[in-house]
Amino acid sequence: MRLFCLSVLLSFCCANLAAQNQIGFFAGGQTSTASYYINSIKQKRDYKYGFQLGMNMKVPFEGNIYFNPAVFYSLKGYKVNYTQFVFPPDTNAVDNDVSLHTFELAPMLQIDLGKNPSHCFLKFGPSLDFQLFGKEKFNRKNGGGQVDRNMKFGFTDYGHFSANFLAQFGYESSSGFMVFAQYSLGLASINNADNGPRIRHRVYGISIGHYLKNKKIVIDTRNKE
């Protein structure tokens, strides 16, 4: 996973050098929860606070449309109270408080809303979500005590991979400053266990960032005496 992430970052840098595209960095706070169903019955959920931190690249495509891929770390999770009891986390669990550390790859499209150097924009696209590691804390019914543990990932536990749809609305200034609101809709469940819960991320956030200024390289081809 570390080698893969490093390869992605190197690809960003090489693309920027080759095509003089704009590379930006961003960070911001977010609140997250999950769409949580057990046997088609919706469970009561609550929000958790987290943040995201990453980089993106703005590549001209056509007119005011740009390819804008992003890679970022995201801390998210959810709180849930159960009316149905299944694994994971435990058939005797009455609630669960989950924090997840994730890494996302998002090949998005950006539409600039205007031709001025400073303008609003709309950005959207899918993301591949890698659940790196996490913690869960839950109480067992009938006085069974509290469990605080690392999340287990595998074919019969939580899944390492998921997918989301991202949408952003924001503003870019002529100096490279950007600010945007983001919504992330989970498309796939992060649970792999048969007959287990269906858990899909829901994330709302606001971030700020800045594009690096590229220096144009000019080569003098005139004959010198």
PDB file of C-alpha atoms in Angstrom:
ATOM      1  CA  MET A   1       0.000   0.000   0.000  1.00  0.00           C
ATOM      2  CA  ARG A   2       2.824   2.440   0.843  1.00  0.00           C
ATOM      3  CA  LEU A   3       4.525   1.698  -2.487  1.00  0.00           C
ATOM      4  CA  PHE A   4       1.233   2.237  -4.311  1.00  0.00           C
ATOM      5  CA  CYS A   5       0.610   5.601  -2.622  1.00  0.00           C
ATOM      6  CA  LEU A   6       4.171   6.719  -3.381  1.00  0.00           C
ATOM      7  CA  SER A   7       3.727   5.731  -7.034  1.00  0.00           C
ATOM      8  CA  VAL A   8       0.566   7.850  -7.263  1.00  0.00           C
ATOM      9  CA  LEU A   9       2.334  10.892  -5.801  1.00  0.00           C
ATOM     10  CA  LEU A  10       5.280  10.483  -8.177  1.00  0.00           C
ATOM     11  CA  SER A  11       2.856  10.243 -11.107  1.00  0.00           C
ATOM     12  CA  PHE A  12       1.325  13.564 -10.062  1.00  0.00           C
ATOM     13  CA  CYS A  13       4.723  15.244  -9.969  1.00  0.00           C
ATOM     14  CA  CYS A  14       5.860  13.815 -13.308  1.00  0.00           C
ATOM     15  CA  ALA A  15       2.613  14.857 -15.010  1.00  0.00           C
ATOM     16  CA  ASN A  16       3.010  18.369 -13.673  1.00  0.00           C
ATOM     17  CA  LEU A  17       6.566  18.672 -14.968  1.00  0.00           C
ATOM     18  CA  ALA A  18       5.675  17.249 -18.370  1.00  0.00           C
ATOM     19  CA  ALA A  19       2.566  19.267 -19.129  1.00  0.00           C
ATOM     20  CA  GLN A  20       2.878  22.290 -16.831  1.00  0.00           C
ATOM     21  CA  ASN A  21      -0.474  21.482 -15.255  1.00  0.00           C
ATOM     22  CA  GLN A  22      -1.528  22.985 -11.930  1.00  0.00           C
ATOM     23  CA  ILE A  23      -0.919  21.018  -8.753  1.00  0.00           C
ATOM     24  CA  GLY A  24      -2.743  22.021  -5.588  1.00  0.00           C
ATOM     25  CA  PHE A  25      -2.860  21.031  -1.938  1.00  0.00           C
ATOM     26  CA  PHE A  26      -5.937  21.142   0.287  1.00  0.00           C
ATOM     27  CA  ALA A  27      -7.101  20.356   3.817  1.00  0.00           C
ATOM     28  CA  GLY A  28     -10.275  20.781   5.823  1.00  0.00           C
ATOM     29  CA  GLY A  29     -12.677  19.531   8.426  1.00  0.00           C
ATOM     30  CA  GLN A  30     -15.578  17.178   7.877  1.00  0.00           C
ATOM     31  CA  THR A  31     -18.413  15.410   9.622  1.00  0.00           C
ATOM     32  CA  SER A  32     -19.238  11.834   8.715  1.00  0.00           C
ATOM     33  CA  THR A  33     -21.785   9.120   9.345  1.00  0.00           C
ATOM     34  CA  ALA A  34     -23.047   6.066   7.449  1.00  0.00           C
ATOM     35  CA  SER A  35     -26.116   4.675   5.783  1.00  0.00           C
ATOM     36  CA  TYR A  36     -26.575   1.633   8.029  1.00  0.00           C
ATOM     37  CA  TYR A  37     -29.093  -1.163   7.381  1.00  0.00           C
ATOM     38  CA  ILE A  38     -29.496  -4.587   8.993  1.00  0.00           C
ATOM     39  CA  ASN A  39     -31.956  -6.946   7.287  1.00  0.00           C
ATOM     40  CA  SER A  40     -33.280  -3.908   5.346  1.00  0.00           C
ATOM     41  CA  ILE A  41     -34.035  -2.115   8.642  1.00  0.00           C
ATOM     42  CA  LYS A  42     -32.439   1.299   9.062  1.00  0.00           C
ATOM     43  CA  GLN A  43     -30.404   1.749  12.241  1.00  0.00           C
ATOM     44  CA  LYS A  44     -30.127   4.971  14.246  1.00  0.00           C
ATOM     45  CA  ARG A  45     -26.859   6.774  13.502  1.00  0.00           C
ATOM     46  CA  ASP A  46     -24.938   9.805  14.700  1.00  0.00           C
ATOM     47  CA  TYR A  47     -22.080  11.900  13.322  1.00  0.00           C
ATOM     48  CA  LYS A  48     -18.350  11.978  13.997  1.00  0.00           C
ATOM     49  CA  TYR A  49     -15.829  14.722  13.260  1.00  0.00           C
ATOM     50  CA  GLY A  50     -12.719  14.238  11.155  1.00  0.00           C
ATOM     51  CA  PHE A  51     -10.637  15.857   8.445  1.00  0.00           C
ATOM     52  CA  GLN A  52      -9.103  15.345   5.023  1.00  0.00           C
ATOM     53  CA  LEU A  53      -5.697  16.270   3.623  1.00  0.00           C
ATOM     54  CA  GLY A  54      -4.484  15.796   0.069  1.00  0.00           C
ATOM     55  CA  MET A  55      -3.410  17.052  -3.327  1.00  0.00           C
ATOM     56  CA  ASN A  56      -5.045  17.502  -6.716  1.00  0.00           C
ATOM     57  CA  MET A  57      -4.056  18.355 -10.272  1.00  0.00           C
ATOM     58  CA  LYS A  58      -5.949  20.585 -12.703  1.00  0.00           C
ATOM     59  CA  VAL A  59      -5.493  19.464 -16.319  1.00  0.00           C
ATOM     60  CA  PRO A  60      -7.086  21.378 -19.249  1.00  0.00           C
ATOM     61  CA  PHE A  61      -9.543  19.208 -21.156  1.00  0.00           C
ATOM     62  CA  GLU A  62     -11.902  21.281 -23.305  1.00  0.00           C
ATOM     63  CA  GLY A  63     -13.001  24.883 -22.850  1.00  0.00           C
ATOM     64  CA  ASN A  64     -13.926  25.392 -19.212  1.00  0.00           C
ATOM     65  CA  ILE A  65     -13.884  21.638 -18.481  1.00  0.00           C
ATOM     66  CA  TYR A  66     -10.866  20.158 -16.688  1.00  0.00           C
ATOM     67  CA  PHE A  67      -9.711  16.741 -15.555  1.00  0.00           C
ATOM     68  CA  ASN A  68      -9.014  17.147 -11.832  1.00  0.00           C
ATOM     69  CA  PRO A  69      -7.805  13.952 -10.132  1.00  0.00           C
ATOM     70  CA  ALA A  70      -7.161  14.005  -6.389  1.00  0.00           C
ATOM     71  CA  VAL A  71      -5.465  11.786  -3.819  1.00  0.00           C
ATOM     72  CA  PHE A  72      -6.154  12.352  -0.150  1.00  0.00           C
ATOM     73  CA  TYR A  73      -6.205  10.978   3.374  1.00  0.00           C
ATOM     74  CA  SER A  74      -9.597  11.046   5.102  1.00  0.00           C
ATOM     75  CA  LEU A  75     -10.459  10.436   8.756  1.00  0.00           C
ATOM     76  CA  LYS A  76     -14.105   9.426   8.977  1.00  0.00           C
ATOM     77  CA  GLY A  77     -16.461   7.120  10.834  1.00  0.00           C
ATOM     78  CA  TYR A  78     -19.889   6.781  12.373  1.00  0.00           C
ATOM     79  CA  LYS A  79     -21.860   6.046  15.530  1.00  0.00           C
ATOM     80  CA  VAL A  80     -24.774   3.609  15.448  1.00  0.00           C
ATOM     81  CA  ASN A  81     -27.343   2.177  17.883  1.00  0.00           C
ATOM     82  CA  TYR A  82     -28.770  -1.238  17.026  1.00  0.00           C
ATOM     83  CA  THR A  83     -32.285  -2.611  16.937  1.00  0.00           C
ATOM     84  CA  GLN A  84     -31.012  -5.726  15.121  1.00  0.00           C
ATOM     85  CA  PHE A  85     -27.969  -7.720  16.219  1.00  0.00           C
ATOM     86  CA  VAL A  86     -25.511  -9.224  13.727  1.00  0.00           C
ATOM     87  CA  PHE A  87     -21.785  -9.549  13.092  1.00  0.00           C
ATOM     88  CA  PRO A  88     -19.826  -7.334  12.662  1.00  0.00           C
ATOM     89  CA  PRO A  89     -19.190  -5.975  15.166  1.00  0.00           C
ATOM     90  CA  ASP A  90     -20.802  -8.568  17.487  1.00  0.00           C
ATOM     91  CA  THR A  91     -24.142 -10.357  17.746  1.00  0.00           C
ATOM     92  CA  ASN A  92     -24.491  -8.960  21.288  1.00  0.00           C
ATOM     93  CA  ALA A  93     -23.479  -5.359  20.479  1.00  0.00           C
ATOM     94  CA  VAL A  94     -26.062  -2.656  21.210  1.00  0.00           C
ATOM     95  CA  ASP A  95     -24.051   0.189  19.639  1.00  0.00           C
ATOM     96  CA  ASN A  96     -20.773   0.954  17.894  1.00  0.00           C
ATOM     97  CA  ASP A  97     -18.438   3.950  17.631  1.00  0.00           C
ATOM     98  CA  VAL A  98     -16.153   3.610  14.593  1.00  0.00           C
ATOM     99  CA  SER A  99     -13.168   5.690  13.439  1.00  0.00           C
ATOM    100  CA  LEU A 100     -11.580   4.862  10.067  1.00  0.00           C
ATOM    101  CA  HIS A 101      -8.345   6.026   8.479  1.00  0.00           C
ATOM    102  CA  THR A 102      -8.756   5.935   4.696  1.00  0.00           C
ATOM    103  CA  PHE A 103      -6.917   6.871   1.509  1.00  0.00           C
ATOM    104  CA  GLU A 104      -8.909   7.881  -1.570  1.00  0.00           C
ATOM    105  CA  LEU A 105      -8.205   8.164  -5.296  1.00  0.00           C
ATOM    106  CA  ALA A 106     -10.697  10.404  -7.085  1.00  0.00           C
ATOM    107  CA  PRO A 107     -10.555  10.958 -10.898  1.00  0.00           C
ATOM    108  CA  MET A 108     -12.944  13.917 -11.035  1.00  0.00           C
ATOM    109  CA  LEU A 109     -14.071  16.397 -13.683  1.00  0.00           C
ATOM    110  CA  GLN A 110     -14.176  20.135 -12.969  1.00  0.00           C
ATOM    111  CA  ILE A 111     -16.388  22.707 -14.668  1.00  0.00           C
ATOM    112  CA  ASP A 112     -15.356  26.335 -14.194  1.00  0.00           C
ATOM    113  CA  LEU A 113     -18.455  28.526 -13.902  1.00  0.00           C
ATOM    114  CA  GLY A 114     -17.194  31.553 -15.774  1.00  0.00           C
ATOM    115  CA  LYS A 115     -14.193  32.710 -17.789  1.00  0.00           C
ATOM    116  CA  ASN A 116     -12.768  35.149 -15.257  1.00  0.00           C
ATOM    117  CA  PRO A 117      -9.476  34.223 -13.515  1.00  0.00           C
ATOM    118  CA  SER A 118     -11.433  34.175 -10.238  1.00  0.00           C
ATOM    119  CA  HIS A 119     -14.532  31.995 -10.514  1.00  0.00           C
ATOM    120  CA  CYS A 120     -16.775  29.390  -8.925  1.00  0.00           C
ATOM    121  CA  PHE A 121     -16.505  25.759  -9.957  1.00  0.00           C
ATOM    122  CA  LEU A 122     -18.359  22.458  -9.820  1.00  0.00           C
ATOM    123  CA  LYS A 123     -16.428  19.220  -9.460  1.00  0.00           C
ATOM    124  CA  PHE A 124     -17.700  15.633  -9.403  1.00  0.00           C
ATOM    125  CA  GLY A 125     -16.655  12.037  -9.957  1.00  0.00           C
ATOM    126  CA  PRO A 126     -16.053   8.630  -8.349  1.00  0.00           C
ATOM    127  CA  SER A 127     -13.456   7.711  -5.763  1.00  0.00           C
ATOM    128  CA  LEU A 128     -11.808   4.434  -4.848  1.00  0.00           C
ATOM    129  CA  ASP A 129     -11.662   4.245  -1.053  1.00  0.00           C
ATOM    130  CA  PHE A 130      -8.964   2.241   0.762  1.00  0.00           C
ATOM    131  CA  GLN A 131      -9.844   1.525   4.405  1.00  0.00           C
ATOM    132  CA  LEU A 132      -6.325   1.435   5.893  1.00  0.00           C
ATOM    133  CA  PHE A 133      -7.109   0.733   9.558  1.00  0.00           C
ATOM    134  CA  GLY A 134      -9.648   1.671  12.198  1.00  0.00           C
ATOM    135  CA  LYS A 135     -10.932   1.405  15.756  1.00  0.00           C
ATOM    136  CA  GLU A 136     -14.347   0.397  17.038  1.00  0.00           C
ATOM    137  CA  LYS A 137     -15.847   0.669  20.520  1.00  0.00           C
ATOM    138  CA  PHE A 138     -19.137  -0.986  21.436  1.00  0.00           C
ATOM    139  CA  ASN A 139     -21.183  -2.122  24.430  1.00  0.00           C
ATOM    140  CA  ARG A 140     -22.651  -5.606  24.794  1.00  0.00           C
ATOM    141  CA  LYS A 141     -26.250  -6.125  25.891  1.00  0.00           C
ATOM    142  CA  ASN A 142     -27.270  -7.583  29.261  1.00  0.00           C
ATOM    143  CA  GLY A 143     -24.291  -6.029  31.036  1.00  0.00           C
ATOM    144  CA  GLY A 144     -21.743  -7.761  28.835  1.00  0.00           C
ATOM    145  CA  GLY A 145     -19.278  -4.894  29.158  1.00  0.00           C
ATOM    146  CA  GLN A 146     -17.526  -2.634  26.680  1.00  0.00           C
ATOM    147  CA  VAL A 147     -15.148  -3.674  23.894  1.00  0.00           C
ATOM    148  CA  ASP A 148     -12.514  -1.289  22.504  1.00  0.00           C
ATOM    149  CA  ARG A 149     -10.468  -2.857  19.696  1.00  0.00           C
ATOM    150  CA  ASN A 150      -8.855  -2.520  16.294  1.00  0.00           C
ATOM    151  CA  MET A 151     -11.172  -3.288  13.395  1.00  0.00           C
ATOM    152  CA  LYS A 152     -10.669  -6.624  11.646  1.00  0.00           C
ATOM    153  CA  PHE A 153     -10.477  -6.632   7.849  1.00  0.00           C
ATOM    154  CA  GLY A 154     -10.967  -9.634   5.609  1.00  0.00           C
ATOM    155  CA  PHE A 155     -13.373 -11.608   3.439  1.00  0.00           C
ATOM    156  CA  THR A 156     -15.640 -12.322   6.438  1.00  0.00           C
ATOM    157  CA  ASP A 157     -15.100  -9.042   8.324  1.00  0.00           C
ATOM    158  CA  TYR A 158     -14.862  -5.403   7.280  1.00  0.00           C
ATOM    159  CA  GLY A 159     -13.601  -4.710   3.762  1.00  0.00           C
ATOM    160  CA  HIS A 160     -10.441  -2.821   2.869  1.00  0.00           C
ATOM    161  CA  PHE A 161     -11.977  -1.398  -0.318  1.00  0.00           C
ATOM    162  CA  SER A 162     -15.020   0.709  -1.063  1.00  0.00           C
ATOM    163  CA  ALA A 163     -16.241   3.274  -3.598  1.00  0.00           C
ATOM    164  CA  ASN A 164     -17.852   6.701  -3.308  1.00  0.00           C
ATOM    165  CA  PHE A 165     -19.296   9.459  -5.459  1.00  0.00           C
ATOM    166  CA  LEU A 166     -17.889  12.918  -4.688  1.00  0.00           C
ATOM    167  CA  ALA A 167     -19.394  16.317  -5.455  1.00  0.00           C
ATOM    168  CA  GLN A 168     -17.767  19.679  -4.725  1.00  0.00           C
ATOM    169  CA  PHE A 169     -18.838  23.283  -5.144  1.00  0.00           C
ATOM    170  CA  GLY A 170     -16.256  25.954  -4.577  1.00  0.00           C
ATOM    171  CA  TYR A 171     -14.346  29.061  -5.567  1.00  0.00           C
ATOM    172  CA  GLU A 172     -10.896  29.594  -7.100  1.00  0.00           C
ATOM    173  CA  SER A 173      -9.099  32.953  -7.078  1.00  0.00           C
ATOM    174  CA  SER A 174      -6.641  34.255  -9.650  1.00  0.00           C
ATOM    175  CA  SER A 175      -3.866  33.866  -7.051  1.00  0.00           C
ATOM    176  CA  GLY A 176      -4.483  30.109  -6.757  1.00  0.00           C
ATOM    177  CA  PHE A 177      -6.494  30.087  -3.521  1.00  0.00           C
ATOM    178  CA  MET A 178      -9.441  27.676  -3.421  1.00  0.00           C
ATOM    179  CA  VAL A 179     -12.239  26.862  -1.004  1.00  0.00           C
ATOM    180  CA  PHE A 180     -14.913  24.218  -1.496  1.00  0.00           C
ATOM    181  CA  ALA A 181     -17.716  22.285   0.158  1.00  0.00           C
ATOM    182  CA  GLN A 182     -17.754  18.534  -0.455  1.00  0.00           C
ATOM    183  CA  TYR A 183     -20.293  15.728  -0.182  1.00  0.00           C
ATOM    184  CA  SER A 184     -19.282  12.074  -0.367  1.00  0.00           C
ATOM    185  CA  LEU A 185     -21.910   9.404  -1.058  1.00  0.00           C
ATOM    186  CA  GLY A 186     -20.850   5.830  -0.328  1.00  0.00           C
ATOM    187  CA  LEU A 187     -21.721   3.478  -3.186  1.00  0.00           C
ATOM    188  CA  ALA A 188     -20.447   0.203  -1.718  1.00  0.00           C
ATOM    189  CA  SER A 189     -20.725  -1.369   1.727  1.00  0.00           C
ATOM    190  CA  ILE A 190     -17.587  -1.592   3.865  1.00  0.00           C
ATOM    191  CA  ASN A 191     -18.834  -4.883   5.351  1.00  0.00           C
ATOM    192  CA  ASN A 192     -17.861  -8.212   3.750  1.00  0.00           C
ATOM    193  CA  ALA A 193     -19.555 -10.611   6.185  1.00  0.00           C
ATOM    194  CA  ASP A 194     -22.437 -12.682   4.799  1.00  0.00           C
ATOM    195  CA  ASN A 195     -25.836 -11.541   6.124  1.00  0.00           C
ATOM    196  CA  GLY A 196     -24.089  -8.672   7.899  1.00  0.00           C
ATOM    197  CA  PRO A 197     -24.977  -4.978   7.932  1.00  0.00           C
ATOM    198  CA  ARG A 198     -24.914  -2.772   4.858  1.00  0.00           C
ATOM    199  CA  ILE A 199     -22.656   0.165   5.732  1.00  0.00           C
ATOM    200  CA  ARG A 200     -22.034   3.012   3.289  1.00  0.00           C
ATOM    201  CA  HIS A 201     -20.153   6.229   4.066  1.00  0.00           C
ATOM    202  CA  ARG A 202     -21.771   9.673   4.150  1.00  0.00           C
ATOM    203  CA  VAL A 203     -19.380  12.635   4.526  1.00  0.00           C
ATOM    204  CA  TYR A 204     -19.871  16.429   4.509  1.00  0.00           C
ATOM    205  CA  GLY A 205     -16.906  18.792   4.635  1.00  0.00           C
ATOM    206  CA  ILE A 206     -15.347  22.179   3.891  1.00  0.00           C
ATOM    207  CA  SER A 207     -11.735  22.541   2.746  1.00  0.00           C
ATOM    208  CA  ILE A 208      -9.319  25.251   1.686  1.00  0.00           C
ATOM    209  CA  GLY A 209      -6.258  24.938  -0.508  1.00  0.00           C
ATOM    210  CA  HIS A 210      -3.866  26.536  -2.935  1.00  0.00           C
ATOM    211  CA  TYR A 211      -2.482  25.787  -6.391  1.00  0.00           C
ATOM    212  CA  LEU A 212       1.267  26.010  -6.851  1.00  0.00           C
ATOM    213  CA  LYS A 213       2.418  28.569  -9.389  1.00  0.00           C
ATOM    214  CA  ASN A 214       4.228  27.008 -12.337  1.00  0.00           C
ATOM    215  CA  LYS A 215       7.243  28.785 -13.758  1.00  0.00           C
ATOM    216  CA  LYS A 216       7.350  28.677 -17.523  1.00  0.00           C
ATOM    217  CA  ILE A 217      10.657  27.504 -18.973  1.00  0.00           C
ATOM    218  CA  VAL A 218      11.817  29.532 -21.994  1.00  0.00           C
ATOM    219  CA  ILE A 219      14.672  28.217 -24.132  1.00  0.00           C
ATOM    220  CA  ASP A 220      16.590  30.762 -26.226  1.00  0.00           C
ATOM    221  CA  THR A 221      17.266  29.142 -29.607  1.00  0.00           C
ATOM    222  CA  ARG A 222      18.816  32.195 -31.259  1.00  0.00           C
ATOM    223  CA  ASN A 223      22.319  31.899 -32.630  1.00  0.00           C
ATOM    224  CA  LYS A 224      24.869  33.510 -30.396  1.00  0.00           C
ATOM    225  CA  GLU A 225      27.987  35.128 -31.795  1.00  0.00           C
TER     226      GLU A 225
END
